[in-house]
CSV table of C-alpha atoms in Angstrom, one decimal:
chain,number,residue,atom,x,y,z
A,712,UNK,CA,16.7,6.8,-37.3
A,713,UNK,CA,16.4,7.3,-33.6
A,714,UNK,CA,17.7,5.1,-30.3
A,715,UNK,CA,14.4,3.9,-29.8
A,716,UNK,CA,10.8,5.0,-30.0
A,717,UNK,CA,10.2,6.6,-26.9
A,718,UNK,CA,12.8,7.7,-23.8
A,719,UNK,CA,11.1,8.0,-20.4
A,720,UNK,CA,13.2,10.9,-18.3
A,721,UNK,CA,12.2,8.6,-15.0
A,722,UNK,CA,11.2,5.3,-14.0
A,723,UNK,CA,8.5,5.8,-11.4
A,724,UNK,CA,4.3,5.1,-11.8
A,725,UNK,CA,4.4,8.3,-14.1
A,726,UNK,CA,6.8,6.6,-16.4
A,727,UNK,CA,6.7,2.4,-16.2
A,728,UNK,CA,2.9,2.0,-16.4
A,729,UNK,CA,3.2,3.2,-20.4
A,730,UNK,CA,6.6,1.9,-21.1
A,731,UNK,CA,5.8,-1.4,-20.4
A,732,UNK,CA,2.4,-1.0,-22.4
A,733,UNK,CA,4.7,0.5,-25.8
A,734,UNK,CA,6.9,-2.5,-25.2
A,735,UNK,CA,4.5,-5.0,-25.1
A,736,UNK,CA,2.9,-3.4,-28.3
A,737,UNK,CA,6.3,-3.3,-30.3
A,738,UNK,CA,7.8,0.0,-29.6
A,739,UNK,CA,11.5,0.1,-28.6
A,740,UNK,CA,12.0,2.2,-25.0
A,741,UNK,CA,14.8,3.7,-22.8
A,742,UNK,CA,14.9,4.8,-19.4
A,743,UNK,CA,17.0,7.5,-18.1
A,744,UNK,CA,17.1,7.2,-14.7
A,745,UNK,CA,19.3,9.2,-11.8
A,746,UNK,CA,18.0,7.4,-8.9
A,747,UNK,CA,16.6,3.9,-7.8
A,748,UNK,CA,14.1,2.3,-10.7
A,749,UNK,CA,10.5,2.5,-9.6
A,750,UNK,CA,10.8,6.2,-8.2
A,751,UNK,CA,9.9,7.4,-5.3
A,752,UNK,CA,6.7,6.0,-4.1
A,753,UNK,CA,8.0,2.7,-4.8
A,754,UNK,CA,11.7,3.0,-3.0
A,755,UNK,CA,11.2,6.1,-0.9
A,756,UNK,CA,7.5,7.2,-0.7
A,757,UNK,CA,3.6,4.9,-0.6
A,758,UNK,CA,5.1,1.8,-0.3
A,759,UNK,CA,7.8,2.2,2.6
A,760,UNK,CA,4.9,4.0,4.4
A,761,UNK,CA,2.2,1.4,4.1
A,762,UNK,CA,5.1,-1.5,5.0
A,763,UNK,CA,5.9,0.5,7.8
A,764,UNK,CA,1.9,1.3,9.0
A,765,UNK,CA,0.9,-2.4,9.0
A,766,UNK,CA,1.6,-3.3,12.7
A,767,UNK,CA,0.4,0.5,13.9
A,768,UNK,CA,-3.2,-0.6,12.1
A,769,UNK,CA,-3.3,-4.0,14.0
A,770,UNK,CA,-2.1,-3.0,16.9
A,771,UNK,CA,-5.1,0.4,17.0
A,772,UNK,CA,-7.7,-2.4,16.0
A,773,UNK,CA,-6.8,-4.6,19.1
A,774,UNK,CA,-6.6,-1.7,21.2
A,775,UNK,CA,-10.2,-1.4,21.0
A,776,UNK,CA,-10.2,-5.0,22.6
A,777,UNK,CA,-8.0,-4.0,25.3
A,778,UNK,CA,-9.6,-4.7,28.5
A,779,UNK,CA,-12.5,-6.5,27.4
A,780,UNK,CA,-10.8,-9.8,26.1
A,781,UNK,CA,-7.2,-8.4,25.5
A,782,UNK,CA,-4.8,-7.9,28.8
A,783,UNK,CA,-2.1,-6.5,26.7
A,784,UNK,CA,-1.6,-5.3,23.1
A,785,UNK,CA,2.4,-5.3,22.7
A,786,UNK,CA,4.6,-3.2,21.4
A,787,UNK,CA,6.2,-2.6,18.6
A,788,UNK,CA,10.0,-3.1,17.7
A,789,UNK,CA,11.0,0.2,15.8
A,790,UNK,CA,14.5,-0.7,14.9
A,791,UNK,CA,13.4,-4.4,14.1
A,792,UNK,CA,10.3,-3.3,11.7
A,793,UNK,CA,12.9,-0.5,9.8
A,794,UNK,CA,15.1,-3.1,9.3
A,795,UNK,CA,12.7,-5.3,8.1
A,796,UNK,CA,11.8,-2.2,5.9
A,797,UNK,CA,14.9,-1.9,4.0
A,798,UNK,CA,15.3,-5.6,3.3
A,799,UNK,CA,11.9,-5.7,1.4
A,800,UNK,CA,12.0,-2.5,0.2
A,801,UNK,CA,16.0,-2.2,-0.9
A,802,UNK,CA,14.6,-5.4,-2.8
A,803,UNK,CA,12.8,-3.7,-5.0
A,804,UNK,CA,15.5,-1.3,-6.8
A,805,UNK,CA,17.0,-4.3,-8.6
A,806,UNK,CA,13.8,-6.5,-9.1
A,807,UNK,CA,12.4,-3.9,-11.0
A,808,UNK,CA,16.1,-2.9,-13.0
A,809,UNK,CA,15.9,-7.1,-14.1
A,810,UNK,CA,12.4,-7.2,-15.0
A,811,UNK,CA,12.8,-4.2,-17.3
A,812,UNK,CA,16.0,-5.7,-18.8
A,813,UNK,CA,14.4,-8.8,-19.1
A,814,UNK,CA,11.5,-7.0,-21.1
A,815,UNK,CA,13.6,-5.5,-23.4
A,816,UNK,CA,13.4,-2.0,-21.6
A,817,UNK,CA,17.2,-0.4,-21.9
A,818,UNK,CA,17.7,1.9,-19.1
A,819,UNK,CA,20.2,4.6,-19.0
A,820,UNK,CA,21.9,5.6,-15.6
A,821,UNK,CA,22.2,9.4,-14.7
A,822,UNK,CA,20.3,12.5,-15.1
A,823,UNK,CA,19.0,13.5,-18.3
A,824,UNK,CA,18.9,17.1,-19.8
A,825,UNK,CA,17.2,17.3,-23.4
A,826,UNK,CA,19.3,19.3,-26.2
A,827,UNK,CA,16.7,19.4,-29.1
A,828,UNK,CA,12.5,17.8,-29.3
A,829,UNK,CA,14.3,14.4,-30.1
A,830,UNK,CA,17.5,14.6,-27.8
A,831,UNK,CA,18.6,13.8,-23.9
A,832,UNK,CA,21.8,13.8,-23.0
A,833,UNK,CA,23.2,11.2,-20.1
A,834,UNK,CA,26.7,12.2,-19.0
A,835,UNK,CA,29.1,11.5,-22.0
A,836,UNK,CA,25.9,10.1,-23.8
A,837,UNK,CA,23.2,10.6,-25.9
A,838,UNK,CA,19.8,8.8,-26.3
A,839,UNK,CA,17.6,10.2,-29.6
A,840,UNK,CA,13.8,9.1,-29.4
A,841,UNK,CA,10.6,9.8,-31.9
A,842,UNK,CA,8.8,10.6,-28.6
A,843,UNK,CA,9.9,11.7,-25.1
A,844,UNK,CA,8.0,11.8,-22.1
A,845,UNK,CA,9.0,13.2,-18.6
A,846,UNK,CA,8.2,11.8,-15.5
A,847,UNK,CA,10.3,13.3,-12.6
A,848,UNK,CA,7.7,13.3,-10.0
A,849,UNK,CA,8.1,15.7,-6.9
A,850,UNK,CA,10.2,16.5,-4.0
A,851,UNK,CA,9.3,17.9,-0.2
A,852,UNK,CA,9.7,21.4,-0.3
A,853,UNK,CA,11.8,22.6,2.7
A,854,UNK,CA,11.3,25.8,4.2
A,855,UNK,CA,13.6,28.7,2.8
A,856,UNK,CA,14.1,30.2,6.7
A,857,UNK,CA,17.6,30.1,8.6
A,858,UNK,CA,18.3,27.1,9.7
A,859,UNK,CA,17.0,25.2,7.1
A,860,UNK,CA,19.5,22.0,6.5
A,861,UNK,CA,18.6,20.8,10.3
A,862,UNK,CA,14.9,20.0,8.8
A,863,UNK,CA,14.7,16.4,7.6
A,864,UNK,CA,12.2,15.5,4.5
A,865,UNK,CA,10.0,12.4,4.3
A,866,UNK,CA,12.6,10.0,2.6
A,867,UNK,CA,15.1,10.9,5.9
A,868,UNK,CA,12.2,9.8,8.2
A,869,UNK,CA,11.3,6.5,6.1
A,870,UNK,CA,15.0,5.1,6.6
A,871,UNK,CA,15.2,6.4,10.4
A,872,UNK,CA,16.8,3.7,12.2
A,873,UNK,CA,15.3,4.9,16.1
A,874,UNK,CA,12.5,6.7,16.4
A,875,UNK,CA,13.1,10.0,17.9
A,876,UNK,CA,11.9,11.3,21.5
A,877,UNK,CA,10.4,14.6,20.4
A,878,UNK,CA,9.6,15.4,17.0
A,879,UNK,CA,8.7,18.6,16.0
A,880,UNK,CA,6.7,18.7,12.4
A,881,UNK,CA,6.7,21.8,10.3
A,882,UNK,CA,3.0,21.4,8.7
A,883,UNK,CA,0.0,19.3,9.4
A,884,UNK,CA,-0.4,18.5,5.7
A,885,UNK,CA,-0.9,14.4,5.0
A,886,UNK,CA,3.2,13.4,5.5
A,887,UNK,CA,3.5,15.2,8.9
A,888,UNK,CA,0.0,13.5,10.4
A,889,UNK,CA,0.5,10.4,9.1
A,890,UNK,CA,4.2,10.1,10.6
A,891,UNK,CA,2.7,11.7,13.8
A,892,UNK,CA,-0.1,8.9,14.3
A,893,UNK,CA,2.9,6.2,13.8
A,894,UNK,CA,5.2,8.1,16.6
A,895,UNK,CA,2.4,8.8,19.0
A,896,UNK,CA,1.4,5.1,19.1
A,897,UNK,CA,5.2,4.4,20.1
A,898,UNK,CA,4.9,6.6,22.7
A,899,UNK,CA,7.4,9.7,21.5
A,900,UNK,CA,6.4,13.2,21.9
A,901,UNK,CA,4.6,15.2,19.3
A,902,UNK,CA,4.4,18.9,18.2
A,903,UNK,CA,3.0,20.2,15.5
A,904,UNK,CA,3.5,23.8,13.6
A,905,UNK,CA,1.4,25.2,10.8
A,906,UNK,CA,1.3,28.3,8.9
A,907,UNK,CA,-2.6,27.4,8.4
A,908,UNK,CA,-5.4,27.8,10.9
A,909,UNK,CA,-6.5,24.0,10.2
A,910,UNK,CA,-4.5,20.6,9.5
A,911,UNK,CA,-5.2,18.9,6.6
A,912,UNK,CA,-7.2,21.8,5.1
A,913,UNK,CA,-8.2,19.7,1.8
A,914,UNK,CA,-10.3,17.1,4.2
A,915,UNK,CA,-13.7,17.5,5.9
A,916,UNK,CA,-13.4,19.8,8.5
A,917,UNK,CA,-15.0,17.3,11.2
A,918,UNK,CA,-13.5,14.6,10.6
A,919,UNK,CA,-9.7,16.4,10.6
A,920,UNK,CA,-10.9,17.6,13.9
A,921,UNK,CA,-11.9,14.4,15.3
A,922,UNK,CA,-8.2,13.0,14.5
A,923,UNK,CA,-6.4,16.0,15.9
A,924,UNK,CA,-8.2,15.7,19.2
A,925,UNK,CA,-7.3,11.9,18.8
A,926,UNK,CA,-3.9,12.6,18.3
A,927,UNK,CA,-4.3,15.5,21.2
A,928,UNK,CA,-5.6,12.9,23.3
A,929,UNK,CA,-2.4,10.7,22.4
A,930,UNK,CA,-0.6,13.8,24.0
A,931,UNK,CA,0.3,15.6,20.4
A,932,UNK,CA,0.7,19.2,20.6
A,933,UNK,CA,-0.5,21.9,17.8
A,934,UNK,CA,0.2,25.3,17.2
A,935,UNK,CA,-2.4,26.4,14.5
A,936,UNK,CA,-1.7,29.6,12.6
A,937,UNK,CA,1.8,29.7,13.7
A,938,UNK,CA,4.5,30.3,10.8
A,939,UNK,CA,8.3,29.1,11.4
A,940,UNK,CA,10.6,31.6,11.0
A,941,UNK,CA,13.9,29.9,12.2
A,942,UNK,CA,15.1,26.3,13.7
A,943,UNK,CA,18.4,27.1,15.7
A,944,UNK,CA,20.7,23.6,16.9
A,945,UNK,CA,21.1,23.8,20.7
A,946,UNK,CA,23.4,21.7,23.3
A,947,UNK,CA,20.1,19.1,23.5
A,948,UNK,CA,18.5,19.0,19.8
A,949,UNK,CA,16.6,21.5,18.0
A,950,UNK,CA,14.9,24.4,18.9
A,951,UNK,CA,11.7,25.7,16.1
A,952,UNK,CA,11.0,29.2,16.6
A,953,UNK,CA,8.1,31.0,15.0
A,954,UNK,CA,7.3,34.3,13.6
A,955,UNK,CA,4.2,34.8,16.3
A,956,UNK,CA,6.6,33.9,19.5
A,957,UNK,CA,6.1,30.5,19.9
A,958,UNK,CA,9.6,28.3,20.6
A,959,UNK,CA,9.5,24.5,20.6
A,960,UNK,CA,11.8,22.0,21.7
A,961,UNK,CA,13.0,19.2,20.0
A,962,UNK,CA,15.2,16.0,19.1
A,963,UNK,CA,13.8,15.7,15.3
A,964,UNK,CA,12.8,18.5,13.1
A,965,UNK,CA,11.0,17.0,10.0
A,966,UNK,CA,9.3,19.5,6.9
A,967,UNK,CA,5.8,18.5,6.2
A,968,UNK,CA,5.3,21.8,4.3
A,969,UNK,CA,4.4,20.6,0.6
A,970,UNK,CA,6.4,19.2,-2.8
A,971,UNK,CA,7.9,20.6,-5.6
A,972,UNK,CA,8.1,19.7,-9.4
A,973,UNK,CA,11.5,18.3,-10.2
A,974,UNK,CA,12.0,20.3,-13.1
A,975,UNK,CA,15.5,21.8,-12.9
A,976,UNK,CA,18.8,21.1,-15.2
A,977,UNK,CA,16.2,19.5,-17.5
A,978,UNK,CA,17.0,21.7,-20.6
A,979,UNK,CA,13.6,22.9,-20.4
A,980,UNK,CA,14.3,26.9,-21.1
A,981,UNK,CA,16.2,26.0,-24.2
A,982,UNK,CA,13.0,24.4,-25.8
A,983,UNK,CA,10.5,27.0,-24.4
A,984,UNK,CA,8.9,24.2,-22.8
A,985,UNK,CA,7.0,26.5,-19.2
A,986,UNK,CA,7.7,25.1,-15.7
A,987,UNK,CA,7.6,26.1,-12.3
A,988,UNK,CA,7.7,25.0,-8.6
A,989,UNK,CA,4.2,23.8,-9.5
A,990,UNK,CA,5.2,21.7,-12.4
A,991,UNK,CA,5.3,21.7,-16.6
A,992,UNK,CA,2.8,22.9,-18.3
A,993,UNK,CA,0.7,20.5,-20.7
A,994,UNK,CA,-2.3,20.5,-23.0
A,995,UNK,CA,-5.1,18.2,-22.5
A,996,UNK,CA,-3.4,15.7,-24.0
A,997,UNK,CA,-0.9,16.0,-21.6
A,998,UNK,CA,1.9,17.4,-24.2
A,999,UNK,CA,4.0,19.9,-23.3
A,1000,UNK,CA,4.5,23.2,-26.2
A,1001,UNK,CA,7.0,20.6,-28.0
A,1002,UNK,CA,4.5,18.1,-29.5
A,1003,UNK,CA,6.2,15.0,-29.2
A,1004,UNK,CA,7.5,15.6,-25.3
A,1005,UNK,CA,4.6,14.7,-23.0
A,1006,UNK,CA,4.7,14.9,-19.3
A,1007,UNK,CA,3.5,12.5,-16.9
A,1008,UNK,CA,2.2,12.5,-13.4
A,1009,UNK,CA,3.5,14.8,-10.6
A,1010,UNK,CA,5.5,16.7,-12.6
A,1011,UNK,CA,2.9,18.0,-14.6
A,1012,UNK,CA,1.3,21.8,-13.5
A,1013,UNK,CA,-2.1,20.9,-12.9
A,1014,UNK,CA,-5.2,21.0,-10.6
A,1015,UNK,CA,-5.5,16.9,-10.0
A,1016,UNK,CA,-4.2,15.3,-6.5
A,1017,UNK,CA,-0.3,14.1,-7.4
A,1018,UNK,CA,-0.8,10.8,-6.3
A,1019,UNK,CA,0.3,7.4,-7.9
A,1020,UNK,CA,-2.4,6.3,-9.5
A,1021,UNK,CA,-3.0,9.6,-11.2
A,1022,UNK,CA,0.5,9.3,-12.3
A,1023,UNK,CA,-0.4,5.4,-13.6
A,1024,UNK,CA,-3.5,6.8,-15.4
A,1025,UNK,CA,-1.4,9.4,-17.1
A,1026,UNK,CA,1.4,7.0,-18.3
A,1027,UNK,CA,-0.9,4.6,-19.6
A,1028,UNK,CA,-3.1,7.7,-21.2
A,1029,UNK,CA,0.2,8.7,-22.7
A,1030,UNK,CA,1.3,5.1,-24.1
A,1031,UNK,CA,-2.2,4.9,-25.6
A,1032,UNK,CA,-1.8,8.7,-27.3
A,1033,UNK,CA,1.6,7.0,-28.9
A,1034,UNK,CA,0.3,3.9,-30.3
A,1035,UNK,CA,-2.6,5.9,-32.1
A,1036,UNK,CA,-5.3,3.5,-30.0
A,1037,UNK,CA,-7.1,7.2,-29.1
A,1038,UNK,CA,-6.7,10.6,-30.0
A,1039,UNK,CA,-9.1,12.1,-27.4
A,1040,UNK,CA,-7.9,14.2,-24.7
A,1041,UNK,CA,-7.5,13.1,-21.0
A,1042,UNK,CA,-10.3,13.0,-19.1
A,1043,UNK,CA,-10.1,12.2,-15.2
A,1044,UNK,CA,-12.8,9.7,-13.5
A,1045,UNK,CA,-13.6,10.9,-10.1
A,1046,UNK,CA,-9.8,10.5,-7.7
A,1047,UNK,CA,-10.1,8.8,-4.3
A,1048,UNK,CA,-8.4,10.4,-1.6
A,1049,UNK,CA,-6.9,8.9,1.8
A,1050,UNK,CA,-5.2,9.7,4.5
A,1051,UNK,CA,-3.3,7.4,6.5
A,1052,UNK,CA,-3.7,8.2,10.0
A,1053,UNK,CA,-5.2,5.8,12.7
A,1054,UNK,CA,-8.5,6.1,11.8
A,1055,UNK,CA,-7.8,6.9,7.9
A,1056,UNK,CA,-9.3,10.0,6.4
A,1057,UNK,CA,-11.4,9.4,2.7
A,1058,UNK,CA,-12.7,11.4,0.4
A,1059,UNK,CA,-13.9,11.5,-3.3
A,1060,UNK,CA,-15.9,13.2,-5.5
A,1061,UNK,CA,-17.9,16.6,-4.6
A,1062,UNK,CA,-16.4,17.4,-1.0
A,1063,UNK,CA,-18.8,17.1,1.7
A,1064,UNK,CA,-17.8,20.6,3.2
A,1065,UNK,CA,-18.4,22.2,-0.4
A,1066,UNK,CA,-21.3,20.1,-1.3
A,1067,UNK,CA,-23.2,21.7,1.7
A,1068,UNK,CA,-23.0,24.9,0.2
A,1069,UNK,CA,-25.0,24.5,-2.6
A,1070,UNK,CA,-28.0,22.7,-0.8
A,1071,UNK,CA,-30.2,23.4,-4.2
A,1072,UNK,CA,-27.4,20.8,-6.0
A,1073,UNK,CA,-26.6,18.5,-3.5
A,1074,UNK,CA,-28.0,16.5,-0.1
A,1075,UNK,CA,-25.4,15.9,2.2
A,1076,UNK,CA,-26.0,13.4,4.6
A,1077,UNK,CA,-24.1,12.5,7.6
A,1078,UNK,CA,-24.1,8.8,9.0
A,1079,UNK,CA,-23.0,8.0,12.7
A,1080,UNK,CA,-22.0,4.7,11.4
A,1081,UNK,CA,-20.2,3.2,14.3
A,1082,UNK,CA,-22.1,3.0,17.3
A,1083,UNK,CA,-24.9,0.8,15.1
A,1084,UNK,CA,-22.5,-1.2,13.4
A,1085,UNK,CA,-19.8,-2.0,16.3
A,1086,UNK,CA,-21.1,-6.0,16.5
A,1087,UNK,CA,-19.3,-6.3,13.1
A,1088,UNK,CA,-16.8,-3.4,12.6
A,1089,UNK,CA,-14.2,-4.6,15.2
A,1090,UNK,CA,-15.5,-2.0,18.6
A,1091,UNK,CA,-14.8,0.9,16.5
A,1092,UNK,CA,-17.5,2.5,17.6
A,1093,UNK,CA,-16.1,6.4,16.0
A,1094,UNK,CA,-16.7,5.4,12.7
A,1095,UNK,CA,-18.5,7.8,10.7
A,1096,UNK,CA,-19.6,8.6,6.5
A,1097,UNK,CA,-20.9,11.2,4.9
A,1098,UNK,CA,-22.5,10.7,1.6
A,1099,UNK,CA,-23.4,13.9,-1.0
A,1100,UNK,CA,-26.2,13.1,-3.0
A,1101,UNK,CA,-27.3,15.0,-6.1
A,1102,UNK,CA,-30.9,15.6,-7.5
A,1103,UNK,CA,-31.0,12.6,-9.7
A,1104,UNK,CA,-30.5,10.0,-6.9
A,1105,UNK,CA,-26.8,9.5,-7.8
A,1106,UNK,CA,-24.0,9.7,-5.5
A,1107,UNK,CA,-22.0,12.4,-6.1
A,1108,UNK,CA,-19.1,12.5,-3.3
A,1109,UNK,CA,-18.3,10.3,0.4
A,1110,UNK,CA,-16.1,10.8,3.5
A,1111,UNK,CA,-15.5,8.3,5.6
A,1112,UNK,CA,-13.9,8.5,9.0
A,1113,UNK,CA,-12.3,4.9,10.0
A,1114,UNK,CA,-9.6,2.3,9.9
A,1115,UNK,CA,-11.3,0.6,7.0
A,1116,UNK,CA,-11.7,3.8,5.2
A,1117,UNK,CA,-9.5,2.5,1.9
A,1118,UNK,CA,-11.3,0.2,0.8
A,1119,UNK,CA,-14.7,1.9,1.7
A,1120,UNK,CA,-13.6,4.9,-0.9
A,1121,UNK,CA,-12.7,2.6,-3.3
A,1122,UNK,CA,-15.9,0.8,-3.3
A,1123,UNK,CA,-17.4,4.4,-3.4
A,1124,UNK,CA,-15.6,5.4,-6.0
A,1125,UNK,CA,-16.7,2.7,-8.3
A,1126,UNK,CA,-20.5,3.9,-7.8
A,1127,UNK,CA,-19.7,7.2,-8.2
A,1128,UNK,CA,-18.0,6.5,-11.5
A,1129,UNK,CA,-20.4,3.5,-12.9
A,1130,UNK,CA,-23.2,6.3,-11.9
A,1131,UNK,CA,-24.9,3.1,-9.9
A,1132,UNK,CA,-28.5,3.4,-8.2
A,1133,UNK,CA,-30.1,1.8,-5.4
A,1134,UNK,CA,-31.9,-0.1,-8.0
A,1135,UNK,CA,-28.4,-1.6,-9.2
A,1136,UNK,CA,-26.9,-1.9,-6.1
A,1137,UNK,CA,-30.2,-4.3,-5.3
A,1138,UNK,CA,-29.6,-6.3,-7.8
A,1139,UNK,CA,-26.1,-7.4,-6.5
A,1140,UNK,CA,-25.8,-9.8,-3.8
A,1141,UNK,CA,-22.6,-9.2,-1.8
A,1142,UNK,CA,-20.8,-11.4,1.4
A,1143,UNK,CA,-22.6,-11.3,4.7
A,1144,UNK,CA,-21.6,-10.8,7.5
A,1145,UNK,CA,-18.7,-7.7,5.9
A,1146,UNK,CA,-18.3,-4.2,6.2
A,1147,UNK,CA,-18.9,-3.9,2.6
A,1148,UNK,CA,-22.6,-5.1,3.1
A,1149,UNK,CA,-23.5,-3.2,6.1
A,1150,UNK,CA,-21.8,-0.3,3.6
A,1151,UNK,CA,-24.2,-1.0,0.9
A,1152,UNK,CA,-27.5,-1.5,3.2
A,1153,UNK,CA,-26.6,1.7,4.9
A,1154,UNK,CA,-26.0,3.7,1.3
A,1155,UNK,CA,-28.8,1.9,-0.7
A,1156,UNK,CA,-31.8,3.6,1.1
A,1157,UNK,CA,-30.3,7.1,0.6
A,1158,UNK,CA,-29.5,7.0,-3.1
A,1159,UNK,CA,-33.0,8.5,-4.2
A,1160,UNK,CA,-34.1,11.8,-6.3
A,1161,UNK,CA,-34.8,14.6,-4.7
């Protein structure tokens, strides 16, 4: 007999999702947890972010109001919001650690290291399960050049009690430009550095340029093409040097240069279960060369975007492979995207830049959205879409460029997967006057065959 049915190596989205799923259909389950419960994106990662975005988004919405019916926008209170940070979010840790217990969910404090296919060890302990299923999500990568331990990662910046004068981010990947849009708005100095000609080189090309010249505008500096090859401590902060000459100046030096599979010290080898850097390998059903040890969400070596929903969808995939309710391998709807800058940055489905390549599969149309729409969408008149449409009349893949850009590409998303047409969408009658109608009017007319 084993412990229980099934040990998660992990707590986060990758892990919780299907645990609680297999409890709630009978199955005994154990945690094994080294860190907070809830992972990463809940207690260090997504959620910290967006709690900490929430008065930047209000306060770039009323700046479009500023002189016109609003003498003065604020400011906000750095130290006070952080504070206010840690109370909801260090709330969260042992909510979730009595919910579980409450549930029935044992959890198992330290870091786990697997001995046989049925076997982790915990310290001084073991925990034997029928199925096993790893979920140790990712960490920043920090750059391997001298100098290294002065670079801060993401969960370093998230718990920063004063914003720093100057900070100098390695990488214009999504962590460094969304922490840049908060720091600009405060008022501190911004420089940028990245290896790549481009920022944010997995978004439409025009609409990452229209929020670096924002940001440029906001008096950010970038260095495009520029790779780091050394950050030295000096009498005043930090100086970042790179390979091609250029030296920067700084009080802050935060890596935005990627994430790595947390796959080490996990008795891997020993099982000839493959991992890299990039993550653990899996079949399409998401098991790993052991049949009975899955793994789940940003650990796993793959091609889909690591973010936590992906990691729910695999968790409760998983749960469903255990309980014998399907037996067909994973298949993944269409992903949103989203940045979250000030204006956000959306994508799914076929990307607009690729899309255009292939004009004989795909109509790509841009739409200037904005300036026709600025009587309802707040003054912000630099909106802007951009819808792929395929041969059939279906749409295939959207951008959007614009505060209410979450949403929008959710919204999107749902026609994209539901395969809707105009003729559907006309059959719906949604809430007037929103930005989800004028979305719909605008899309409806487009969505025909070619």
């Amino acid at each position: 007999m084993y412990d229980v049915d099934v040990a998660f190596i992990g707590s986060g989205h990758a892990c919780n999702h299907g645990a609680i799923a297999l409890r709630i259909a009978g199955k005994s389950v154990a945690f094994i947890e080294e860190d907070k419960m809830g992972g990463t994106c809940t207690n260090y990662g997504c959620d910290a972010k967006i709690l900490l975005d929430g008065p930047f988004e209000y306060m770039e919405g009323l700046k479009r109001y500023e002189g016109l019916c609003v003498s003065s926008v604020g400011t906000i209170d750095w130290p006070a919001l952080m504070a206010y940070k840690k109370k909801v979010i260090g709330s969260l840790d042992p909510l979730l650690g009595q919910l579980f217990t409450k549930m029935g969910i044992e959890t198992v404090h330290g870091h786990g290291t697997l001995t046989d296919a049925h076997t982790v060890k915990v310290g001084d302990r073991t925990v034997t399960a029928e199925y096993i299923v790893i979920g140790t999500g990712q960490r920043d990568a920090i750059l391997p050049v001298p100098g290294k331990e002065y670079i801060h990662d993401s969960k370093d910046f998230l718990s920063i009690d004063e914003m720093p004068d100057h900070i100098v981010f390695l990488g214009a990947g999504i962590i460094s430009m969304e922490f840049a849009s908060m720091a600009l708005m405060l008022g501190k100095q911004v420089t940028i550095i990245e290896f790549a000609p481009r920022a944010l080189a997995a978004y439409p090309e025009q609409y990452v340029s229209d929020i670096v010249k924002k940001m440029e505008s906001q008096g950010a500096v970038f260095h495009f093409n520029a790779p780091v090859s050394e950050v030295v401590r000096t009498d005043s902060g930090f100086e970042v040097r790179t390979s091609n000459g250029i030296t920067v100046q700084g009080d802050y030096v935060l890596g935005g240069t990627g994430r790595v599979a947390n796959v080490e010290d996990l008795g891997l080898e020993g099982l000839g279960i493959e991992a890299s850097k990039r993550g653990i390998k899996v079949d399409d059903h998401l098991r790993t060369s052991v049949p009975n040890i899955y793994a789940s969400g940003d650990v796993v070596d793959s091609s889909e975007p690591k973010l936590t929903p992906v990691a729910e969808f695999d968790s409760n995939y998983i749960a469903a492979q255990i309980l014998g309710l399907s037996t067909e391998p994973i298949r993944y709807p269409v992903i949103p995207n989203l940045v979250f800058t000030l204006p956000r940055i959306a994508q799914v489905g076929v990307p607009s830049d690729a899309a255009a390549k292939e004009p004989e599969k795909y109509r790509v149309v841009p739409v200037p959205y904005g300036p026709q729409n600025e009587w309802i969408d707040n003054r912000e008149t630099d909106i802007s879409l951009t819808f792929v449409i395929d041969k059939e009349g279906h749409l295939a893949g959207a951008a959007v460029y614009g505060s209410d850009g979450g949403p929008w590409i959710d919204f999107l998303t749902l026609i994209i997967n539901e395969k809707l047409t105009g003729a559907d969408l006309r059959r719906m009658i949604f809430a007037f006057p929103t930005q989800t109608y004028m979305l719909v009017s605008t899309l409806v007319p487009l969505l025909q065959p070619a």
